CSV table of C-alpha atoms in Angstrom, one decimal:
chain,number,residue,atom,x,y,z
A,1,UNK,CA,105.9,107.4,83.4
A,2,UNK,CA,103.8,108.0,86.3
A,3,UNK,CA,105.7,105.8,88.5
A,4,UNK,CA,108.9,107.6,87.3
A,5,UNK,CA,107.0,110.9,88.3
A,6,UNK,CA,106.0,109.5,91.6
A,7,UNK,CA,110.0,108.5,92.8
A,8,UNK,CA,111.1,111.7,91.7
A,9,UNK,CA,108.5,113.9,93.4
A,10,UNK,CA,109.0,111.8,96.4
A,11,UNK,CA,111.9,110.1,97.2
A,12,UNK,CA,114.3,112.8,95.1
A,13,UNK,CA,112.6,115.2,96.4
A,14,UNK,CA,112.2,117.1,92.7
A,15,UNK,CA,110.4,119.8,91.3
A,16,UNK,CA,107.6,119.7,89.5
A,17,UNK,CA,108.5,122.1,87.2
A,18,UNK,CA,112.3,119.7,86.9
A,19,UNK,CA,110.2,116.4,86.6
A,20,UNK,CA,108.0,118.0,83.5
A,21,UNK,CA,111.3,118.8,82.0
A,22,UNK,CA,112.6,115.6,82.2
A,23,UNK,CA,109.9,113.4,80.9
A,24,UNK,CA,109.4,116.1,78.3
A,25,UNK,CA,105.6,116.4,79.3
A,26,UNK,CA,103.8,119.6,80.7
A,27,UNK,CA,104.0,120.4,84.9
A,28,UNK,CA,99.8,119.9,84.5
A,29,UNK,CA,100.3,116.4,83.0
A,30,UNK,CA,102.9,116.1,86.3
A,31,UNK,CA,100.4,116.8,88.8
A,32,UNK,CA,97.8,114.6,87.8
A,33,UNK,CA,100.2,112.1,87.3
A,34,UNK,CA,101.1,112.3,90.6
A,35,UNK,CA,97.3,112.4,91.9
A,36,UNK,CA,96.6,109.2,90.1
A,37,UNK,CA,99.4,107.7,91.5
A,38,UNK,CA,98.0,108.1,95.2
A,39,UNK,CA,94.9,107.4,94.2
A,40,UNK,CA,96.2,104.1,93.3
A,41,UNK,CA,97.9,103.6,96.4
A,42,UNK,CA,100.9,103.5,94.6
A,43,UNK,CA,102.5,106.3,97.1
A,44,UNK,CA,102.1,105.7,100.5
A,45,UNK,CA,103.0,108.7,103.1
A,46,UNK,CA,103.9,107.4,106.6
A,47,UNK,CA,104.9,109.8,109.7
A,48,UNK,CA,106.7,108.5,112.6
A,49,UNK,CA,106.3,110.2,115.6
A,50,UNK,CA,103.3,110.9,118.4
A,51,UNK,CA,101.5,114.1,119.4
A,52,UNK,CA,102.0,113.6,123.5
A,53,UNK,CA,98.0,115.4,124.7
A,54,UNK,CA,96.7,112.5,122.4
A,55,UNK,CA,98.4,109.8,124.6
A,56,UNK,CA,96.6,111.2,127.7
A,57,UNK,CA,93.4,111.4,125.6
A,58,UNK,CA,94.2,107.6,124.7
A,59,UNK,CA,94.4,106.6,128.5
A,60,UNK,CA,91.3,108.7,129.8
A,61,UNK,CA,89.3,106.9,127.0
A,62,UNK,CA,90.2,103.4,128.1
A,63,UNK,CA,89.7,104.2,131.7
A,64,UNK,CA,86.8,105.6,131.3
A,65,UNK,CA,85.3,102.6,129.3
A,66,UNK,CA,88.0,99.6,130.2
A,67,UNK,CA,89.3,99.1,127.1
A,68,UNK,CA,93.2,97.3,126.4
A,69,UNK,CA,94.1,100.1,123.7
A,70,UNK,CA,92.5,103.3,122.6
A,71,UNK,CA,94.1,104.9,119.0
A,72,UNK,CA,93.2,108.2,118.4
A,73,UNK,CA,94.3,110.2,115.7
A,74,UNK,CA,94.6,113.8,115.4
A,75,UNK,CA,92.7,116.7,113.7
A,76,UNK,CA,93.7,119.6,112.6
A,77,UNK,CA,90.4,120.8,112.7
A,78,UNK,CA,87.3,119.8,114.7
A,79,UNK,CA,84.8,120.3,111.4
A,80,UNK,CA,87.1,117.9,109.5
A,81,UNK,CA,86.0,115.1,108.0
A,82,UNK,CA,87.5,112.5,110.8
A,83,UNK,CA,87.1,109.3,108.6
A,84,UNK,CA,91.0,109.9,106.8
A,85,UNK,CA,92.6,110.5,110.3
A,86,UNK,CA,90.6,107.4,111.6
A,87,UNK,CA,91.7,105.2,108.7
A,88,UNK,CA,95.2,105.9,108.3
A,89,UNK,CA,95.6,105.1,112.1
A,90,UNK,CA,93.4,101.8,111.5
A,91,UNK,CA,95.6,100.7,108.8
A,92,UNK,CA,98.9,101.9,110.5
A,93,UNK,CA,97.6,99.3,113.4
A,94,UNK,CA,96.3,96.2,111.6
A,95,UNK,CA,99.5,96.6,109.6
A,96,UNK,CA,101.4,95.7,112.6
A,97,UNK,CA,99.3,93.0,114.4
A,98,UNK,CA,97.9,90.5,111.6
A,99,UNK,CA,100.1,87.7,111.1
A,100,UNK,CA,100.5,84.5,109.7
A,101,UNK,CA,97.5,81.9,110.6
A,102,UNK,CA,94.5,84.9,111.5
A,103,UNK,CA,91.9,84.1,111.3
A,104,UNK,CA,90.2,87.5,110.6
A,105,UNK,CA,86.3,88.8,110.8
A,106,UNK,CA,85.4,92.3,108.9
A,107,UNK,CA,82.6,94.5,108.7
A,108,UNK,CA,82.2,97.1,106.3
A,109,UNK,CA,81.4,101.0,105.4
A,110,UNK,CA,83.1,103.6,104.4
A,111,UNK,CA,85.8,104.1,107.6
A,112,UNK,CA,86.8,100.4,106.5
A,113,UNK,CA,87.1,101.0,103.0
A,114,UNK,CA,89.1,104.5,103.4
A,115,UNK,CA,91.8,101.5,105.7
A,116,UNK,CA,93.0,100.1,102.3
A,117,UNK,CA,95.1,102.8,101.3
A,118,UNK,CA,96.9,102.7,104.5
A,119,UNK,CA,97.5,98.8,105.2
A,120,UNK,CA,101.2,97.5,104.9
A,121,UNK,CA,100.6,94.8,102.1
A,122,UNK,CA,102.5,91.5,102.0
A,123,UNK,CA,102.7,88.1,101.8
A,124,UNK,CA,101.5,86.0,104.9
A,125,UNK,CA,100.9,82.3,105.5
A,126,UNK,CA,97.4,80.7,106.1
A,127,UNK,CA,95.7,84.0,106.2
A,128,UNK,CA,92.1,83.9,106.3
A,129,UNK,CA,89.7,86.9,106.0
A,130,UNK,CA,85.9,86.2,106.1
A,131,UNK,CA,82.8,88.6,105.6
A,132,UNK,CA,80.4,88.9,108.7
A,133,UNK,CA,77.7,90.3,106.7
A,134,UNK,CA,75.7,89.7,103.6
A,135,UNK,CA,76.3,91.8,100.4
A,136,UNK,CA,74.4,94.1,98.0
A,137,UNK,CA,73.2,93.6,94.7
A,138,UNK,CA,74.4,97.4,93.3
A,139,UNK,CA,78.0,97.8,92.6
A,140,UNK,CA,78.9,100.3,94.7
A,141,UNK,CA,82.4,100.9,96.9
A,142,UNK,CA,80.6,100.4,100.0
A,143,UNK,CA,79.7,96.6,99.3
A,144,UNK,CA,81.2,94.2,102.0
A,145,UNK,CA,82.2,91.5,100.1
A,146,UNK,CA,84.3,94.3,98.6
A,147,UNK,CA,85.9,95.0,101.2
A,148,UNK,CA,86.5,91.7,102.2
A,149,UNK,CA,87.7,90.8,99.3
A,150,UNK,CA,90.0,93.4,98.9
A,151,UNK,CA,91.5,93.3,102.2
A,152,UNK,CA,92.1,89.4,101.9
A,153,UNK,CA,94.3,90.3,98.8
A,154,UNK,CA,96.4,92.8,100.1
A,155,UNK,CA,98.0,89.9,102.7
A,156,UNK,CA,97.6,87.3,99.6
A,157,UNK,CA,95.0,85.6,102.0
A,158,UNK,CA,91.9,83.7,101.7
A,159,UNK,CA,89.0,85.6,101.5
A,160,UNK,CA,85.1,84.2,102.7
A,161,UNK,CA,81.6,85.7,101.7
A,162,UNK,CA,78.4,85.4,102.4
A,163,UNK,CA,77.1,85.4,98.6
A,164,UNK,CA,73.4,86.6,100.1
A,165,UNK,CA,71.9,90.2,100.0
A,166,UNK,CA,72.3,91.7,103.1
A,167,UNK,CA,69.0,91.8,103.9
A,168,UNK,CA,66.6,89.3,102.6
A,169,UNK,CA,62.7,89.3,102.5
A,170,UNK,CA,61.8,86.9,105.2
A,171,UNK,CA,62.3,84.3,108.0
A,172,UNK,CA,61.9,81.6,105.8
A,173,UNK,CA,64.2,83.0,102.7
A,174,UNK,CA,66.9,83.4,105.5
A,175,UNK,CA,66.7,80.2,106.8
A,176,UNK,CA,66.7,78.4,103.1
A,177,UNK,CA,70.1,80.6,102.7
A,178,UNK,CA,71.8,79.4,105.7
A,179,UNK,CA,70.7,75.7,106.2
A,180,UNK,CA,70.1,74.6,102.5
A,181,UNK,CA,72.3,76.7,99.9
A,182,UNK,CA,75.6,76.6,101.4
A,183,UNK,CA,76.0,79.3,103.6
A,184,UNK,CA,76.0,77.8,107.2
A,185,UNK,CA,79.6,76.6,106.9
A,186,UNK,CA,80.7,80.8,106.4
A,187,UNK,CA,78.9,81.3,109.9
A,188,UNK,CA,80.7,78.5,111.4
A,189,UNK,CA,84.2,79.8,110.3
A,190,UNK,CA,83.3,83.2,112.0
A,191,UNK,CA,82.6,80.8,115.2
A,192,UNK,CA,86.5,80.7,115.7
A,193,UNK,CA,88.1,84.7,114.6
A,194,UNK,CA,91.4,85.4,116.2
A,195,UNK,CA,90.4,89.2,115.4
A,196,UNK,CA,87.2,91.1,114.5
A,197,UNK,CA,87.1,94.9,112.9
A,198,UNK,CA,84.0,96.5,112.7
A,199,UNK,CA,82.3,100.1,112.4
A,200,UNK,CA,79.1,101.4,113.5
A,201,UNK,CA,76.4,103.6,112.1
A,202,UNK,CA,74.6,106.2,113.3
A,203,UNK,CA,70.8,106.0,112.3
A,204,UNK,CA,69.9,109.4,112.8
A,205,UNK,CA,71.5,110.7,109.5
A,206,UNK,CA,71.1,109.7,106.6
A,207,UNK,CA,74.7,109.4,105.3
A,208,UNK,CA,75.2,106.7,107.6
A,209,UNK,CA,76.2,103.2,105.3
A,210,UNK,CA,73.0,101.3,105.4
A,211,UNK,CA,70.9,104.2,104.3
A,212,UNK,CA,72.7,105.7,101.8
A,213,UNK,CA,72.8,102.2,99.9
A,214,UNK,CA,69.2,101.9,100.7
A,215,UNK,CA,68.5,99.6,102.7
A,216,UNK,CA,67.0,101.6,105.3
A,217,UNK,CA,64.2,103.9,104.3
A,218,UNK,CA,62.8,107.2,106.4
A,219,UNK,CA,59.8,104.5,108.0
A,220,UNK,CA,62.5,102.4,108.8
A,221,UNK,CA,64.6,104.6,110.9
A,222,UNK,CA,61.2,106.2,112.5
A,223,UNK,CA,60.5,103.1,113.9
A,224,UNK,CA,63.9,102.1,115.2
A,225,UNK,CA,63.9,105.9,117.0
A,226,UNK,CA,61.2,104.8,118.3
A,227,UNK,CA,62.4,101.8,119.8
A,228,UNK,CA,65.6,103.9,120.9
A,229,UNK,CA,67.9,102.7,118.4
A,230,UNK,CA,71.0,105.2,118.2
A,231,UNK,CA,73.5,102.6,115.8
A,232,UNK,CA,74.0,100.2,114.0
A,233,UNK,CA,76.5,97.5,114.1
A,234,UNK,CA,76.4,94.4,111.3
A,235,UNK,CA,72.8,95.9,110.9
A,236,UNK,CA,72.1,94.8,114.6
A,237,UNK,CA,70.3,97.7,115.8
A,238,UNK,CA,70.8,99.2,119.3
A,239,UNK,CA,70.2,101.8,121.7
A,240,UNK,CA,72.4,104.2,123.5
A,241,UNK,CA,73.0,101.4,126.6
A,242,UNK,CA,74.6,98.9,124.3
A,243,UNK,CA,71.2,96.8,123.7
A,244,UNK,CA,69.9,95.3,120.8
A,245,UNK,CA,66.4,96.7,120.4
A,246,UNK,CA,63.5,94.7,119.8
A,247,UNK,CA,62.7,95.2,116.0
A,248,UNK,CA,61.4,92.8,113.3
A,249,UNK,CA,64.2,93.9,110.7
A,250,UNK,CA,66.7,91.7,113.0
A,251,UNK,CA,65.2,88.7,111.6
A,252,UNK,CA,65.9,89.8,107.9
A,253,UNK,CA,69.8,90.5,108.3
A,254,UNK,CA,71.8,87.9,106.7
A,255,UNK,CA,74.9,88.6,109.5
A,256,UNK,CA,76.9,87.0,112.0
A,257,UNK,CA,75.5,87.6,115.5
A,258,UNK,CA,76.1,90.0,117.8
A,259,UNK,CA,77.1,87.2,120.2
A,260,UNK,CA,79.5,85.3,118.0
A,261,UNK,CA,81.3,89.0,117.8
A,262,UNK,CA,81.7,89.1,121.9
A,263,UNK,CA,83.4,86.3,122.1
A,264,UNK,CA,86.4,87.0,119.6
A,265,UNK,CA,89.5,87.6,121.8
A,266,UNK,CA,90.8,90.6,119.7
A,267,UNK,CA,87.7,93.0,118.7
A,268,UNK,CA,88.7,96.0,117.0
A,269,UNK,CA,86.0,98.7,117.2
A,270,UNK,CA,87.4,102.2,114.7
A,271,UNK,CA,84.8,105.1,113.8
A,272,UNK,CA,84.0,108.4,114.7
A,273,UNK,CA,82.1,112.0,113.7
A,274,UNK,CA,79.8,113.9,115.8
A,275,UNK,CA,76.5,112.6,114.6
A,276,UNK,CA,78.3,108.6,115.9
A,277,UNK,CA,78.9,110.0,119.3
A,278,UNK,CA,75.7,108.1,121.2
A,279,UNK,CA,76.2,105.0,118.8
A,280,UNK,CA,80.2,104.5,119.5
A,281,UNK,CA,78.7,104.7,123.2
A,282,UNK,CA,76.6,102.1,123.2
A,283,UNK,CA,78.7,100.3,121.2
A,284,UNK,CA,81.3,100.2,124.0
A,285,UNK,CA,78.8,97.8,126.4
A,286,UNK,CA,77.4,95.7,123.2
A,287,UNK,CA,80.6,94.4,121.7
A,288,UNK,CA,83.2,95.9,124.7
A,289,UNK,CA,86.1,96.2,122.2
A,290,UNK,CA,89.1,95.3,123.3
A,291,UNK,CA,91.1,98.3,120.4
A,292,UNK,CA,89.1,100.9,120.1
A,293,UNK,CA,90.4,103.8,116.7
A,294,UNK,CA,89.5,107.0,116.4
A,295,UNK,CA,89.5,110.7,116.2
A,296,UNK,CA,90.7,113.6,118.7
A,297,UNK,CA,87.4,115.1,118.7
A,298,UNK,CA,85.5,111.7,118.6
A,299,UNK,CA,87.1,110.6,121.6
A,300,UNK,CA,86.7,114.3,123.8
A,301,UNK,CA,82.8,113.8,123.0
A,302,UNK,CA,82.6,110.8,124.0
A,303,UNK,CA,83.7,111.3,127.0
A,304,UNK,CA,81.6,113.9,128.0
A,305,UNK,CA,78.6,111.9,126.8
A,306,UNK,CA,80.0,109.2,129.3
A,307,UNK,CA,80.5,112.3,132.1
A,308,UNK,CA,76.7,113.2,131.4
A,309,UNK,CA,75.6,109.6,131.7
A,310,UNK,CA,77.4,108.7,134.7
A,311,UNK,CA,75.7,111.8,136.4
């Protein structure tokens, strides 16, 4: 019934009030029928067409930073919450580049996990999707292996985890993961991606990903301010000129390396929000995306960060 509700809403273009009558149910039972049924990702809305200042936005951003494409979507406010507008573009642009034989690296967080309801699902050939960073214990939406997992299914692919926390205790723990229980062969698939999507973190607030799940507490991000950390990326900490900063908590991250990510040929960088503005910066000189998504108001503050910096 609700997929009955759904084709009639949308594709015959009916009433709600007519639909109710129809199905012989009340116009309340209708609209949360037809909620469920996007919250399923049973509807998918598409809109074809471009808003031309966005495209001049899109080539000031690569000048400015060197980048082969720049996606940004718009707002229709500058308080909005970017990360819908950043996902639907992200999905509207890995639905028309992966392709049989990928070999595919993800990160995770919630811009990632908002992509799913927008990626063109079907059937591809030899598809391989692998995790580049450890998982959580709690079951919660923002687990990578989720994510992962998820988006390996939507293309009918193969899907690869790191079956490890995220963050472990010690050197030793870390190494005993990776050499003796299995997990080295994982980081050597990630030695050959064809395409890498990742998003970063701002540590400054604490609704950035590895906080909120805990694994960063308030001493934690002290001490990376300290060291001028301003995101994160894989939980590979860094400061506003794209370096990794010199920090013990490195050595706990079960995560593919920052260098193993700069050498993919196709990295795709997608976030955005004011408190990520210094973070997406820095991120530009440690990964240097090649596809860079994101948001109106993202990209116009990043360039003027970039204006202020360059003097």
């Amino acid at each position: 019934m609700r997929m009955r509700a759904a084709w009639m809403y949308y594709i015959e273009q009916m009433t709600q009030n007519e639909i109710a009558e129809i199905l012989g149910v009340g116009r309340v039972t209708i609209v949360r029928m037809l909620a469920e049924a996007r919250a399923r990702n049973e509807v998918k809305i598409g809109i074809q067409g471009y808003l031309s200042d966005l495209v001049a936005l899109e080539r000031k951003v690569e000048k400015q930073f060197g980048l082969d494409k720049v996606v940004i979507a718009p707002l229709s406010h500058p308080d909005n919450d970017p990360i819908p507008a950043i996902a639907a573009a992200t999905g509207d642009y890995l639905s028309g580049v992966v392709n049989n034989g990928m070999r595919v690296g993800v990160g995770w967080g919630r811009t990632l996990l908002n992509t799913l309801s927008y990626l063109e699902a079907r059937a591809l050939e030899n598809f391989t999707v692998i995790s580049l960073l450890g998982g959580i214990s709690q079951p919660r939406r923002f687990n990578p292996a989720e994510f992962a997992w998820q988006f390996a299914q939507l293309f009918q692919g193969d899907g690869y985890l790191i079956p490890a926390p995220a963050m472990v205790d010690s050197i030793e723990t870390k190494t005993a993961l990776i050499e003796r229980c299995g997990l080295k062969s994982v980081f050597e698939m990630a030695e050959d991606l064809d395409l890498v999507l990742l998003s970063v973190g701002a540590i400054e607030t604490a609704s950035s990903t590895p906080y909120h799940i805990g694994f960063l507490n308030e001493g934690h991000q002290a001490s990376l301010a300290e060291r001028g950390a301003v995101g994160d990326l894989l939980f590979h900490f860094y400061d506003k000129q794209g370096r990794l900063v010199d920090h013990p908590i490195h050595d706990l991250v079960m995560s593919v390396g920052i260098d193993t990510v700069q050498r993919v040929p196709t990295r795709v960088l997608t976030s955005g929000g004011k408190e990520k503005i210094r973070a997406l910066y820095g991120a530009m000189t440690l990964v240097r995306p090649t596809v860079f998504i994101t948001d109106e108001e993202s990209a116009r503050r990043l360039l003027v960060l970039a204006e202020q910096e360059n003097g």
